[in-house]
Amino acid sequence: MKDFLPYRNLYVGSIEILKAVFLENKYTDKEIEKCFKRNKQWGSRDRGFVAELIYECVRWKRLINYASGNSLEQKNYWKFIATWMIINDAEIPDLDEFKSLRINREKVKKNFRDAHRNPAIEQSVSEELKALGLQQLPERFWKEIQVMNQPAPAILRTNTLVNSRSELIKKLKKENVEVKPLQKFPEALVLAEKENIFLTQAFKDGSFEMQDASSQQVAHFCEVKPGMRVADACAGAGGKSLHLSALMENKGQIISMDIYEWKLKELKRRAKRNHSHNVQIKFIESSKTIKRFHQSFDRVLIDAPCTGIGILGRNPDAKYKIDFSFFDRVLREQKEILRNYAEMVKKEGLLIYATCSIFPAENKQQVQAFLEENQNFEFVEDRMLWPSETGYDGFYMAKMRRLKG
C-alpha cells in the first residue's frame, strides 16, 4: 500500500471494530464485515488497510497495550493504534487525535524491548492461556504460538466438480489473480497476494473455496468413495462436506448435520454454488435425530467443537477467549458428541474424529478414552499437524473402525 494515506474515517471505523472485539468479545472477522457494510463507499485499498490494521492490533493486543503504558485500561484507542505504528516504525498521521497524544516514542520502544522478559506479553497471550498451554504442551507451546502469531496464508481449494487445478489457475489468471499450487496438496492453491477473490467470476461459478491446507487433509483422511453414505456430523457451514462431495464425484449421499440451523442455511447456499448435488442438510433437533441414523453410515466425520487453538493464525481473537472454564466445557462436549454420534457408524464403517486444536486433551486423549469405553471400535490411525512443521493450521484427526454392533 505504498503512497496510500489513510484518512480519519478509516481510523474511526477501526476503533469501533476494536471496541467490539476487546470490550464485547465479538469475533474479528464478523465485525470487520459489519463495518464494511456500513461504509460501502470505502474502496479496496481502504478495506485492505482496515483489515490489516485490525488483525495486527488483535493479534498483538497484549504486547501493544504493554508498550503503550496500558492504553486500553485508559480507554485510549488512538494511543493504542499510535503505539502499534511506533512499534512498526511507521509515521503517525497528521490528525488531531494523534497530535494531542504527546506520546514518548523512546518510552514505547523501551517497553517493547522489555516485553521479551515475559513470553506471555511478548507473544501476546493471556495468563490463563499461557498456563493452559504449558500444561498441555510444556515442550512446544511457545514454539507453536510463535508460528501461529504470523498471518495465515490465503489458501484455495479447487472444486474438482467444476474444474481441475490447472484449469482453475488459468481461470484466475484471466481475472488477474495469481496463484501457486501447493505440491503436497492435490487441490490446494496459495494466493500470491491477499485480495478479495470473492468478487471473481471463478468464485461465483463455484470453481473454488477458501480452505486451509491442513483442513483440506481431513476429507482425504476419511477415505470416501463414490456411492458411499457419509455423515458430516458437525458440519457447520460445510467446508468439509463440500470437499467430501467432490471426492465422491457427486455420487452417493452426504448428510450434513448441525445443531445450528443458520449454519446449515449457509451450507445449502454454498452447496448450490459448488454444484454439490449429493449434499443434504439435517438440523439436529434432539438426540432422536441421531438415533434415527443408528448404524446407517459408511463414514461418520466428527469435526468436533474445540478451543480453536490450532487456527490462531486466522482467528487471533481466540487467544483471549480460551481459558480453563471454556477448555473444560469443550472437553465435556467432545466426549458426549463422540459417544452419541459414533452410534451412526455401520459395521466395518469408519469413524473420523477431527479438531483444529493442538492440545492432547482434545485429541489423542479423547480418542483413547472413547476406545476404552467402546470395545466395538478399533483404532486405525491418527495424524497430528503442527503449525511449526507445516506452516499451516494446527489439526488433529483420528480414524476408528466399528467391529460389531
Coordinates of C-alpha atoms in Angstrom, one line a residue:
M1 CA 0.0 0.0 0.0
K2 CA 2.7 2.4 -1.0
D3 CA 1.6 6.1 -1.4
F4 CA -1.7 5.3 0.4
L5 CA -2.6 7.8 3.0
P6 CA -5.4 6.6 5.3
Y7 CA -8.0 9.2 6.2
R8 CA -9.6 9.8 9.6
N9 CA -12.8 7.8 9.0
L10 CA -10.7 4.6 8.5
Y11 CA -9.3 5.0 12.0
V12 CA -12.7 5.8 13.4
G13 CA -14.1 2.7 11.9
S14 CA -11.2 0.6 13.1
I15 CA -11.6 1.8 16.6
E16 CA -15.3 0.8 16.5
I17 CA -14.2 -2.7 15.5
L18 CA -11.6 -2.9 18.2
K19 CA -14.0 -1.8 20.9
A20 CA -16.5 -4.5 19.8
V21 CA -13.7 -7.2 19.8
F22 CA -12.0 -6.2 23.0
L23 CA -14.9 -5.0 25.1
E24 CA -17.8 -7.1 23.9
N25 CA -15.9 -10.3 23.0
K26 CA -17.1 -10.2 19.4
Y27 CA -15.4 -12.0 16.5
T28 CA -12.9 -10.0 14.5
D29 CA -13.9 -11.2 11.0
K30 CA -17.6 -10.6 11.7
E31 CA -17.1 -7.1 13.0
I32 CA -14.9 -6.2 10.0
E33 CA -17.6 -7.5 7.7
K34 CA -20.2 -5.3 9.5
C35 CA -18.0 -2.3 9.3
F36 CA -17.5 -2.7 5.6
K37 CA -21.3 -3.0 5.1
R38 CA -21.8 0.3 7.0
N39 CA -19.1 2.0 4.9
K40 CA -19.8 0.9 1.3
Q41 CA -18.0 4.0 0.0
W42 CA -14.7 2.6 1.1
G43 CA -12.5 1.3 -1.8
S44 CA -10.4 -1.9 -1.9
R45 CA -7.3 -0.1 -0.5
D46 CA -9.4 1.4 2.3
R47 CA -10.7 -2.0 3.2
G48 CA -7.3 -3.7 2.9
F49 CA -5.8 -1.1 5.3
V50 CA -8.5 -1.5 7.9
A51 CA -8.4 -5.3 7.8
E52 CA -4.6 -5.4 8.2
L53 CA -4.7 -2.9 11.0
I54 CA -7.4 -4.7 12.9
Y55 CA -5.9 -8.1 12.6
E56 CA -2.4 -6.9 13.7
C57 CA -3.9 -5.0 16.6
V58 CA -5.9 -8.0 17.8
R59 CA -3.0 -10.4 17.2
W60 CA -0.6 -8.3 19.3
K61 CA -3.2 -6.8 21.7
R62 CA -1.3 -7.5 24.9
L63 CA 2.1 -6.6 23.6
I64 CA 0.8 -3.3 22.2
N65 CA -1.1 -2.5 25.3
Y66 CA 2.0 -3.1 27.4
A67 CA 4.2 -1.0 25.2
S68 CA 1.6 1.8 25.3
G69 CA 1.6 2.0 29.1
N70 CA -1.8 0.3 29.3
S71 CA -3.8 2.5 26.8
L72 CA -6.7 0.1 26.8
E73 CA -7.2 0.5 30.5
Q74 CA -7.2 4.2 29.8
K75 CA -9.8 3.6 27.1
N76 CA -7.5 5.5 24.7
Y77 CA -7.7 3.6 21.4
W78 CA -6.0 6.3 19.4
K79 CA -2.9 5.8 21.7
F80 CA -3.2 2.1 21.2
I81 CA -3.1 2.4 17.4
A82 CA -0.3 5.0 17.6
T83 CA 1.8 2.6 19.7
W84 CA 1.3 -0.1 17.0
M85 CA 2.6 2.4 14.5
I86 CA 5.7 3.3 16.6
I87 CA 6.5 -0.4 17.1
N88 CA 6.4 -0.9 13.3
D89 CA 8.4 2.3 12.6
A90 CA 5.5 3.8 10.8
E91 CA 4.7 7.5 10.6
I92 CA 1.9 8.7 12.8
P93 CA -0.7 10.5 10.6
D94 CA -1.2 14.3 10.9
L95 CA -4.6 14.0 12.6
D96 CA -5.7 16.0 15.7
E97 CA -6.5 12.8 17.7
F98 CA -2.9 11.6 17.2
K99 CA -1.3 15.0 17.7
S100 CA -2.9 15.5 21.1
L101 CA -1.5 12.3 22.5
R102 CA 2.1 13.5 23.1
I103 CA 3.5 10.0 23.1
N104 CA 7.1 9.4 24.2
R105 CA 8.4 7.3 21.4
E106 CA 11.5 6.2 23.3
K107 CA 9.4 5.0 26.3
V108 CA 7.2 3.0 23.9
K109 CA 10.3 1.4 22.3
K110 CA 11.8 0.6 25.7
N111 CA 8.6 -1.0 26.8
F112 CA 8.6 -3.0 23.6
R113 CA 12.1 -4.2 24.2
D114 CA 11.4 -5.1 27.8
A115 CA 8.4 -7.3 26.8
H116 CA 10.8 -10.2 26.0
R117 CA 11.2 -10.8 29.7
N118 CA 7.7 -12.2 29.9
P119 CA 6.9 -14.6 27.0
A120 CA 3.2 -14.2 27.5
I121 CA 3.4 -10.4 26.9
E122 CA 6.0 -10.9 24.1
Q123 CA 3.8 -13.4 22.3
S124 CA 0.6 -11.6 23.4
V125 CA -1.4 -14.4 25.1
S126 CA -3.4 -14.2 28.3
E127 CA -2.0 -15.6 31.5
E128 CA -4.7 -18.3 31.5
L129 CA -3.9 -19.4 28.0
K130 CA -0.2 -19.4 29.0
A131 CA -0.9 -21.7 32.0
L132 CA -3.2 -24.0 29.9
G133 CA -0.7 -24.1 27.0
L134 CA 2.2 -25.0 29.2
Q135 CA 0.1 -27.7 31.0
Q136 CA -0.9 -29.3 27.7
L137 CA 2.3 -28.7 25.7
P138 CA 5.2 -28.0 28.1
E139 CA 7.9 -28.7 25.5
R140 CA 6.5 -26.9 22.4
F141 CA 3.7 -24.4 23.4
W142 CA 5.8 -21.2 22.7
K143 CA 7.2 -22.7 19.5
E144 CA 3.7 -23.2 18.1
I145 CA 2.5 -19.9 19.3
Q146 CA 5.3 -18.1 17.6
V147 CA 4.3 -19.6 14.3
M148 CA 0.6 -19.0 14.8
N149 CA 1.3 -15.3 15.5
Q150 CA 2.1 -14.9 11.9
P151 CA -0.8 -14.1 9.5
A152 CA -2.1 -17.3 7.9
P153 CA -1.6 -17.8 4.2
A154 CA -4.7 -17.5 2.0
I155 CA -5.3 -21.0 0.6
L156 CA -7.9 -22.0 -2.0
R157 CA -9.3 -25.5 -2.6
T158 CA -10.1 -26.4 -6.2
N159 CA -13.6 -27.6 -6.6
T160 CA -13.0 -30.6 -8.8
L161 CA -16.7 -30.9 -9.6
V162 CA -16.3 -27.8 -11.7
N163 CA -12.6 -27.8 -12.8
S164 CA -9.2 -29.2 -12.4
R165 CA -6.5 -27.3 -10.5
S166 CA -4.7 -26.4 -13.8
E167 CA -7.9 -25.1 -15.3
L168 CA -8.6 -23.0 -12.2
I169 CA -5.1 -21.5 -12.4
K170 CA -5.9 -20.4 -16.0
K171 CA -9.3 -19.0 -15.0
L172 CA -7.9 -16.9 -12.2
K173 CA -5.1 -15.7 -14.4
K174 CA -7.6 -14.3 -16.8
E175 CA -9.1 -12.3 -13.9
N176 CA -5.6 -11.1 -12.9
V177 CA -5.4 -13.3 -9.8
E178 CA -2.0 -15.0 -9.4
V179 CA -2.0 -18.3 -7.5
K180 CA 0.6 -21.1 -7.0
P181 CA 0.0 -24.8 -6.5
L182 CA 1.0 -26.5 -3.2
Q183 CA 2.7 -29.6 -4.3
K184 CA 1.8 -31.9 -1.4
F185 CA -1.9 -30.9 -1.5
P186 CA -3.7 -32.0 -4.7
E187 CA -6.4 -29.3 -4.8
A188 CA -4.6 -26.5 -2.9
L189 CA -3.5 -23.1 -4.3
V190 CA -2.0 -20.3 -2.4
L191 CA -2.7 -16.6 -3.3
A192 CA 0.4 -14.7 -4.3
E193 CA -1.2 -11.6 -2.8
K194 CA -4.1 -11.3 -0.5
E195 CA -7.1 -9.8 -2.3
N196 CA -10.9 -10.0 -2.4
I197 CA -11.2 -13.1 -4.6
F198 CA -14.9 -13.5 -3.7
L199 CA -15.7 -10.9 -6.4
T200 CA -14.2 -13.1 -9.1
Q201 CA -16.4 -14.9 -11.6
A202 CA -14.5 -18.1 -10.8
F203 CA -15.7 -17.9 -7.2
K204 CA -19.3 -17.1 -8.3
D205 CA -19.2 -20.2 -10.6
G206 CA -18.2 -22.4 -7.7
S207 CA -14.7 -23.1 -9.1
F208 CA -13.1 -22.9 -5.6
E209 CA -13.5 -22.4 -1.9
M210 CA -11.2 -20.9 0.7
Q211 CA -9.9 -23.6 2.9
D212 CA -6.6 -24.0 4.8
A213 CA -4.2 -26.7 3.6
S214 CA -4.4 -28.6 6.8
S215 CA -8.2 -28.6 6.8
Q216 CA -8.1 -30.0 3.2
Q217 CA -6.4 -33.1 4.5
V218 CA -9.5 -34.1 6.6
A219 CA -11.7 -35.1 3.8
H220 CA -8.9 -37.2 2.2
F221 CA -8.3 -38.8 5.6
C222 CA -11.9 -40.1 5.5
E223 CA -11.2 -42.4 2.6
V224 CA -14.5 -41.9 1.0
K225 CA -15.6 -43.4 -2.4
P226 CA -18.3 -42.6 -4.9
G227 CA -21.6 -44.2 -3.8
M228 CA -20.9 -44.3 -0.1
R229 CA -23.3 -42.9 2.6
V230 CA -21.5 -40.4 4.7
A231 CA -22.4 -38.2 7.7
D232 CA -20.7 -34.9 8.4
A233 CA -22.0 -34.8 11.9
C234 CA -20.8 -31.3 13.0
A235 CA -20.9 -29.8 9.5
G236 CA -21.2 -26.1 10.3
A237 CA -21.1 -24.0 7.1
G238 CA -19.9 -27.1 5.3
G239 CA -16.4 -26.7 4.1
K240 CA -15.6 -30.4 4.6
S241 CA -19.0 -31.5 3.3
L242 CA -18.3 -29.8 0.0
H243 CA -14.8 -31.3 -0.2
L244 CA -16.3 -34.8 0.5
S245 CA -18.8 -34.2 -2.2
A246 CA -16.1 -33.5 -4.7
L247 CA -14.1 -36.6 -3.7
M248 CA -17.2 -38.7 -4.0
E249 CA -17.8 -37.2 -7.5
N250 CA -21.3 -36.2 -6.5
K251 CA -22.2 -39.9 -6.2
G252 CA -23.7 -41.4 -3.0
Q253 CA -25.1 -39.4 -0.2
I254 CA -23.7 -36.9 2.3
I255 CA -25.9 -35.9 5.3
S256 CA -24.6 -32.7 6.7
M257 CA -25.8 -32.2 10.3
D258 CA -25.5 -29.4 12.8
I259 CA -27.3 -28.1 15.9
Y260 CA -27.2 -24.6 14.4
E261 CA -29.8 -24.1 11.7
W262 CA -28.3 -20.8 10.4
K263 CA -25.0 -22.6 9.6
L264 CA -26.9 -25.2 7.6
K265 CA -28.7 -22.5 5.6
E266 CA -25.3 -21.1 4.6
L267 CA -24.2 -24.7 3.7
K268 CA -27.2 -25.1 1.5
R269 CA -26.3 -21.9 -0.4
R270 CA -22.7 -22.9 -0.8
A271 CA -23.6 -26.4 -2.0
K272 CA -25.7 -24.9 -4.7
R273 CA -22.9 -22.7 -5.9
N274 CA -20.4 -25.6 -5.7
H275 CA -22.7 -27.9 -7.8
S276 CA -22.7 -30.4 -4.9
H277 CA -25.9 -32.3 -5.5
N278 CA -25.3 -35.2 -3.1
V279 CA -25.2 -33.0 0.0
Q280 CA -28.4 -33.0 2.1
I281 CA -28.7 -30.9 5.3
K282 CA -30.2 -32.2 8.5
F283 CA -30.9 -30.0 11.5
I284 CA -30.2 -31.8 14.8
E285 CA -33.4 -31.0 16.8
S286 CA -32.7 -33.5 19.6
S287 CA -31.0 -36.8 20.4
K288 CA -33.7 -38.6 18.5
T289 CA -32.3 -37.2 15.2
I290 CA -29.1 -39.1 15.8
K291 CA -30.9 -42.3 17.0
R292 CA -32.8 -42.4 13.7
F293 CA -29.5 -42.9 11.9
H294 CA -28.3 -45.8 14.1
Q295 CA -25.6 -47.7 12.1
S296 CA -26.6 -46.0 8.8
F297 CA -23.3 -44.6 7.5
D298 CA -20.1 -46.0 5.9
R299 CA -18.3 -42.9 7.2
V300 CA -19.1 -40.5 10.1
L301 CA -16.9 -37.4 10.3
I302 CA -17.0 -35.6 13.7
D303 CA -15.2 -32.3 13.1
A304 CA -15.7 -31.6 16.8
P305 CA -16.2 -28.2 18.5
C306 CA -12.8 -27.3 20.1
T307 CA -10.8 -24.5 21.6
G308 CA -9.6 -23.5 18.1
I309 CA -6.0 -23.1 19.4
G310 CA -4.7 -24.5 16.1
I311 CA -6.1 -21.7 14.0
L312 CA -4.9 -18.6 15.8
G313 CA -3.1 -17.5 12.6
R314 CA -6.5 -16.7 11.1
N315 CA -8.6 -16.2 14.3
P316 CA -6.2 -14.3 16.6
D317 CA -9.1 -13.1 18.9
A318 CA -9.3 -16.8 20.1
K319 CA -6.2 -16.1 22.2
Y320 CA -8.2 -14.0 24.6
K321 CA -11.3 -16.3 24.7
I322 CA -9.6 -19.6 25.7
D323 CA -9.5 -20.2 29.5
F324 CA -9.8 -23.2 31.8
S325 CA -13.5 -22.9 32.1
F326 CA -14.0 -22.9 28.3
F327 CA -11.5 -25.7 27.9
D328 CA -13.3 -27.9 30.4
R329 CA -16.6 -27.2 28.8
V330 CA -15.2 -28.1 25.3
L331 CA -13.8 -31.4 26.7
R332 CA -17.2 -32.5 28.1
E333 CA -18.9 -31.6 24.8
Q334 CA -16.4 -33.5 22.7
K335 CA -16.8 -36.6 24.9
E336 CA -20.6 -36.5 24.6
I337 CA -20.6 -36.0 20.9
L338 CA -18.1 -38.8 20.3
R339 CA -20.2 -41.2 22.5
N340 CA -23.5 -40.3 20.8
Y341 CA -22.6 -39.8 17.2
A342 CA -20.5 -42.9 17.0
E343 CA -23.7 -44.9 17.0
M344 CA -24.3 -43.8 13.4
V345 CA -21.4 -45.8 12.0
K346 CA -22.4 -49.1 10.4
K347 CA -20.3 -52.3 11.0
E348 CA -16.9 -52.1 9.3
G349 CA -17.6 -48.4 8.8
L350 CA -15.1 -45.7 9.8
L351 CA -15.5 -43.0 12.5
I352 CA -13.3 -40.0 11.9
Y353 CA -12.7 -37.5 14.7
A354 CA -11.0 -34.2 13.9
T355 CA -10.3 -30.9 15.7
C356 CA -8.4 -27.7 14.8
S357 CA -6.7 -27.9 18.2
I358 CA -3.1 -28.9 19.2
F359 CA -4.0 -29.8 22.8
P360 CA -3.6 -33.5 23.6
A361 CA -6.6 -33.5 25.9
E362 CA -8.9 -32.6 23.0
N363 CA -7.2 -35.0 20.6
K364 CA -5.4 -38.3 21.4
Q365 CA -6.7 -38.4 24.9
Q366 CA -10.3 -38.0 23.8
V367 CA -9.8 -40.9 21.3
Q368 CA -8.1 -43.1 23.9
A369 CA -10.9 -42.5 26.4
F370 CA -13.6 -43.3 23.7
L371 CA -11.9 -46.5 22.7
E372 CA -11.6 -47.7 26.3
E373 CA -15.3 -47.2 26.8
N374 CA -16.3 -48.6 23.3
Q375 CA -14.7 -52.0 22.7
N376 CA -16.7 -52.3 19.5
F377 CA -14.4 -49.8 17.8
E378 CA -10.7 -50.3 17.0
F379 CA -8.1 -47.6 16.4
V380 CA -6.8 -47.4 12.8
E381 CA -4.5 -44.4 12.7
D382 CA -4.2 -40.7 13.6
R383 CA -2.3 -37.7 12.4
M384 CA -1.2 -34.5 14.2
L385 CA -0.5 -31.5 12.0
W386 CA 1.7 -29.0 13.9
P387 CA 1.8 -25.4 12.6
S388 CA 5.6 -25.2 13.3
E389 CA 6.1 -28.2 11.0
T390 CA 3.6 -27.5 8.2
G391 CA 3.3 -23.7 8.2
Y392 CA -0.5 -24.1 8.1
D393 CA -3.3 -24.5 10.7
G394 CA -2.9 -27.0 13.6
F395 CA -5.1 -30.0 13.1
Y396 CA -5.7 -33.5 14.6
M397 CA -7.5 -36.4 13.0
A398 CA -8.1 -39.9 14.1
K399 CA -9.7 -42.9 12.4
M400 CA -11.5 -45.7 14.1
R401 CA -13.3 -48.8 12.7
R402 CA -16.6 -50.3 14.0
L403 CA -16.1 -54.0 14.5
K404 CA -19.6 -55.0 15.7
G405 CA -22.9 -53.7 16.8

